[in-house]
Amino acid sequence: MKQWMTALLLAATMWVNPAVAEANWQEASEVVDAATRDMLALMGREELTQEENTELLMQEIETIISPVVDFPYIAKHVMGKYYRRASDAERERFADVFKTTLLRTYAKSIAGFDLKEYSIQSPTAESPEPEKQVISVDVSSGNGEIYTLVYYMLKQEQRWTLVNVMVDGINLRITFRNQFADLYQQNRTIAATIDAWAIKMQDVKLEKTGSEDDSSEG
């Protein structure tokens, strides 16, 4: 009897109130919706998609996504096991360098796309952790192609922030983490790796990275 009571108590602690789960997904999706809407409006400004205006486009993108993206959180996971070896100053420096890298990569990527509209897909299942939500967005281009963006959102201090994203199956956090690990193997110190990152990652290209998946890390 005692074992049954224990099992029931454990089941109760794991049960997620459907209404609460739906409310959390709705909150997270609204953050994604607002940012996506602003980004599409930004891409409608043809002058910003010109190569010579990359810096200006980066500034405009930063205004939109900085309140949403948790750059230090993502940078920590990009450093992976090397994060523990880094000093506080090196961790802070990489977070800043990584932010610039991500903004530049994003600016160069969207400049080549003619995106017209988007739709947020309803979740196929409830998240087992209410503070972590996955938002899938289908984006349509002018030539009819559809791209799927999967945003991994985390609620911290009553605010939803983006901590990872997948673009048509390409996990950005894994892609960048593999790049950081490769650079460390070449440079052998955290400081030198950050220096190399700032140079080499100016024109990074996203490529599929096998079957590894850290999307559940949040």
Tab-separated table of C-alpha atoms in Angstrom:
chain	number	residue	atom	x	y	z
A	1	MET	CA	0.000	0.000	0.000
A	2	LYS	CA	2.811	2.359	0.886
A	3	GLN	CA	4.450	1.737	-2.493
A	4	TRP	CA	1.199	2.606	-4.295
A	5	MET	CA	0.891	5.852	-2.323
A	6	THR	CA	4.480	6.780	-3.188
A	7	ALA	CA	3.861	6.091	-6.880
A	8	LEU	CA	0.730	8.233	-6.862
A	9	LEU	CA	2.558	11.108	-5.192
A	10	LEU	CA	5.338	10.925	-7.766
A	11	ALA	CA	2.804	10.881	-10.601
A	12	ALA	CA	1.071	13.915	-9.133
A	13	THR	CA	4.297	15.916	-9.008
A	14	MET	CA	4.991	15.106	-12.683
A	15	TRP	CA	1.519	15.993	-13.917
A	16	VAL	CA	1.297	19.323	-15.714
A	17	ASN	CA	-1.963	21.228	-15.568
A	18	PRO	CA	-3.064	21.490	-19.244
A	19	ALA	CA	-4.338	25.032	-18.725
A	20	VAL	CA	-1.009	26.123	-17.248
A	21	ALA	CA	0.943	24.391	-20.022
A	22	GLU	CA	-1.171	26.061	-22.717
A	23	ALA	CA	-0.783	29.466	-21.060
A	24	ASN	CA	3.002	29.082	-20.972
A	25	TRP	CA	3.164	28.071	-24.637
A	26	GLN	CA	0.920	31.008	-25.532
A	27	GLU	CA	3.155	33.453	-23.670
A	28	ALA	CA	6.300	32.111	-25.336
A	29	SER	CA	4.687	32.072	-28.793
A	30	GLU	CA	3.625	35.704	-28.412
A	31	VAL	CA	7.258	36.699	-27.828
A	32	VAL	CA	8.308	34.797	-30.960
A	33	ASP	CA	5.391	36.228	-32.928
A	34	ALA	CA	6.289	39.830	-32.083
A	35	ALA	CA	9.976	39.370	-32.916
A	36	THR	CA	9.213	37.548	-36.185
A	37	ARG	CA	6.736	40.210	-37.243
A	38	ASP	CA	9.303	42.953	-36.574
A	39	MET	CA	11.994	41.035	-38.471
A	40	LEU	CA	9.803	40.627	-41.558
A	41	ALA	CA	9.025	44.334	-41.481
A	42	LEU	CA	12.756	45.007	-41.282
A	43	MET	CA	13.450	42.779	-44.270
A	44	GLY	CA	10.898	44.772	-46.241
A	45	ARG	CA	13.334	47.681	-46.203
A	46	GLU	CA	15.315	46.925	-49.362
A	47	GLU	CA	18.147	49.322	-48.528
A	48	LEU	CA	19.060	47.215	-45.489
A	49	THR	CA	19.528	44.013	-47.486
A	50	GLN	CA	22.357	45.525	-49.548
A	51	GLU	CA	25.777	44.102	-48.675
A	52	GLU	CA	27.238	47.512	-47.944
A	53	ASN	CA	24.608	48.050	-45.252
A	54	THR	CA	25.373	44.910	-43.237
A	55	GLU	CA	26.480	46.903	-40.183
A	56	LEU	CA	23.310	48.967	-40.218
A	57	LEU	CA	21.208	45.834	-40.608
A	58	MET	CA	23.034	44.304	-37.618
A	59	GLN	CA	22.127	47.327	-35.509
A	60	GLU	CA	18.477	47.085	-36.494
A	61	ILE	CA	18.411	43.339	-35.795
A	62	GLU	CA	20.043	43.875	-32.410
A	63	THR	CA	17.296	46.305	-31.452
A	64	ILE	CA	14.699	43.637	-32.170
A	65	ILE	CA	16.285	40.490	-30.779
A	66	SER	CA	18.432	41.697	-27.858
A	67	PRO	CA	15.455	41.805	-25.468
A	68	VAL	CA	14.553	38.263	-26.518
A	69	VAL	CA	17.824	36.333	-27.019
A	70	ASP	CA	19.844	35.243	-23.979
A	71	PHE	CA	23.299	35.665	-25.517
A	72	PRO	CA	25.313	34.765	-22.353
A	73	TYR	CA	23.271	31.564	-21.894
A	74	ILE	CA	23.827	30.453	-25.486
A	75	ALA	CA	27.507	31.447	-25.386
A	76	LYS	CA	27.996	29.275	-22.290
A	77	HIS	CA	26.584	26.241	-24.100
A	78	VAL	CA	28.623	27.020	-27.219
A	79	MET	CA	31.795	26.919	-25.112
A	80	GLY	CA	30.623	23.556	-23.773
A	81	LYS	CA	33.178	21.782	-21.575
A	82	TYR	CA	35.627	24.635	-22.107
A	83	TYR	CA	33.379	27.003	-20.170
A	84	ARG	CA	34.631	25.529	-16.881
A	85	ARG	CA	38.226	26.196	-17.907
A	86	ALA	CA	37.595	29.838	-18.794
A	87	SER	CA	38.077	32.751	-16.417
A	88	ASP	CA	35.193	35.116	-15.679
A	89	ALA	CA	36.798	37.694	-17.965
A	90	GLU	CA	37.110	35.163	-20.802
A	91	ARG	CA	33.496	34.055	-20.372
A	92	GLU	CA	32.306	37.654	-20.529
A	93	ARG	CA	34.488	38.434	-23.515
A	94	PHE	CA	33.283	35.422	-25.468
A	95	ALA	CA	29.653	36.311	-24.717
A	96	ASP	CA	30.277	39.728	-26.316
A	97	VAL	CA	32.179	38.290	-29.289
A	98	PHE	CA	29.549	35.601	-29.775
A	99	LYS	CA	26.754	38.168	-29.789
A	100	THR	CA	28.476	40.054	-32.603
A	101	THR	CA	29.050	36.787	-34.480
A	102	LEU	CA	25.418	35.766	-34.203
A	103	LEU	CA	24.126	39.162	-35.286
A	104	ARG	CA	26.444	39.216	-38.295
A	105	THR	CA	25.550	35.656	-39.297
A	106	TYR	CA	21.860	36.420	-38.998
A	107	ALA	CA	22.190	39.655	-40.979
A	108	LYS	CA	24.085	37.960	-43.812
A	109	SER	CA	21.620	35.066	-43.866
A	110	ILE	CA	18.378	37.013	-44.038
A	111	ALA	CA	19.746	39.444	-46.610
A	112	GLY	CA	19.620	36.616	-49.146
A	113	PHE	CA	16.055	35.546	-48.429
A	114	ASP	CA	12.844	36.978	-49.793
A	115	LEU	CA	10.599	36.021	-46.881
A	116	LYS	CA	6.958	37.005	-47.217
A	117	GLU	CA	4.855	35.492	-44.460
A	118	TYR	CA	4.946	33.119	-41.524
A	119	SER	CA	2.699	30.940	-39.419
A	120	ILE	CA	3.217	29.635	-35.896
A	121	GLN	CA	2.363	25.950	-35.585
A	122	SER	CA	0.332	24.661	-32.662
A	123	PRO	CA	2.289	22.306	-30.380
A	124	THR	CA	1.855	18.593	-30.977
A	125	ALA	CA	2.358	17.825	-27.288
A	126	GLU	CA	2.602	19.641	-23.970
A	127	SER	CA	6.054	20.458	-22.643
A	128	PRO	CA	6.905	18.356	-19.566
A	129	GLU	CA	8.644	21.439	-18.183
A	130	PRO	CA	6.338	24.494	-18.270
A	131	GLU	CA	9.264	26.923	-18.134
A	132	LYS	CA	10.639	25.432	-21.366
A	133	GLN	CA	8.613	25.764	-24.563
A	134	VAL	CA	9.268	24.887	-28.204
A	135	ILE	CA	7.781	27.205	-30.823
A	136	SER	CA	7.758	26.055	-34.469
A	137	VAL	CA	7.380	28.667	-37.185
A	138	ASP	CA	6.931	28.030	-40.914
A	139	VAL	CA	8.237	30.895	-43.022
A	140	SER	CA	7.330	31.241	-46.703
A	141	SER	CA	9.618	32.837	-49.273
A	142	GLY	CA	8.683	34.703	-52.415
A	143	ASN	CA	9.494	31.685	-54.592
A	144	GLY	CA	7.157	29.429	-52.623
A	145	GLU	CA	9.741	27.631	-50.511
A	146	ILE	CA	8.890	27.035	-46.853
A	147	TYR	CA	11.504	27.094	-44.098
A	148	THR	CA	10.882	25.691	-40.638
A	149	LEU	CA	12.338	27.543	-37.675
A	150	VAL	CA	12.165	25.916	-34.254
A	151	TYR	CA	12.699	28.251	-31.314
A	152	TYR	CA	13.604	26.916	-27.876
A	153	MET	CA	12.305	29.309	-25.248
A	154	LEU	CA	13.169	29.431	-21.552
A	155	LYS	CA	11.328	31.406	-18.887
A	156	GLN	CA	13.747	33.175	-16.565
A	157	GLU	CA	12.791	35.798	-13.986
A	158	GLN	CA	9.261	35.999	-15.398
A	159	ARG	CA	10.582	36.651	-18.904
A	160	TRP	CA	10.694	34.375	-21.946
A	161	THR	CA	14.059	34.265	-23.728
A	162	LEU	CA	15.403	32.396	-26.746
A	163	VAL	CA	18.164	29.892	-25.864
A	164	ASN	CA	18.456	27.881	-29.085
A	165	VAL	CA	17.082	27.696	-32.607
A	166	MET	CA	16.978	25.157	-35.406
A	167	VAL	CA	16.743	26.240	-39.036
A	168	ASP	CA	15.494	23.475	-41.329
A	169	GLY	CA	17.101	20.866	-39.080
A	170	ILE	CA	20.338	22.757	-38.486
A	171	ASN	CA	20.883	23.220	-34.761
A	172	LEU	CA	22.677	26.545	-34.358
A	173	ARG	CA	23.949	25.838	-30.863
A	174	ILE	CA	25.514	22.533	-31.907
A	175	THR	CA	26.963	24.095	-35.061
A	176	PHE	CA	28.637	26.866	-33.104
A	177	ARG	CA	29.732	24.496	-30.315
A	178	ASN	CA	31.486	22.262	-32.836
A	179	GLN	CA	33.172	25.310	-34.333
A	180	PHE	CA	34.407	26.419	-30.901
A	181	ALA	CA	35.755	22.945	-30.086
A	182	ASP	CA	37.593	22.780	-33.431
A	183	LEU	CA	39.152	26.193	-32.865
A	184	TYR	CA	40.256	25.217	-29.365
A	185	GLN	CA	42.009	22.130	-30.712
A	186	GLN	CA	43.905	24.387	-33.088
A	187	ASN	CA	44.751	27.137	-30.582
A	188	ARG	CA	44.944	25.279	-27.239
A	189	THR	CA	44.003	28.228	-24.982
A	190	ILE	CA	40.655	29.909	-24.330
A	191	ALA	CA	41.994	33.394	-25.061
A	192	ALA	CA	43.518	32.347	-28.384
A	193	THR	CA	40.347	30.467	-29.302
A	194	ILE	CA	38.222	33.563	-28.726
A	195	ASP	CA	40.626	35.604	-30.862
A	196	ALA	CA	40.414	33.014	-33.632
A	197	TRP	CA	36.620	32.871	-33.338
A	198	ALA	CA	36.330	36.639	-33.828
A	199	ILE	CA	38.268	36.337	-37.085
A	200	LYS	CA	37.148	33.027	-38.556
A	201	MET	CA	33.455	33.248	-37.761
A	202	GLN	CA	32.893	36.480	-39.679
A	203	ASP	CA	31.454	34.505	-42.612
A	204	VAL	CA	30.328	31.282	-40.969
A	205	LYS	CA	28.160	28.945	-43.011
A	206	LEU	CA	25.656	26.712	-41.269
A	207	GLU	CA	25.961	23.043	-42.130
A	208	LYS	CA	24.208	19.951	-40.893
A	209	THR	CA	26.102	18.246	-38.069
A	210	GLY	CA	25.106	14.588	-38.015
A	211	SER	CA	22.618	13.176	-35.547
A	212	GLU	CA	23.773	14.922	-32.353
A	213	ASP	CA	20.982	16.902	-30.736
A	214	ASP	CA	21.096	19.095	-27.636
A	215	SER	CA	17.661	20.619	-28.151
A	216	SER	CA	16.502	19.127	-24.878
A	217	GLU	CA	19.103	21.054	-22.900
A	218	GLY	CA	16.995	24.214	-22.948
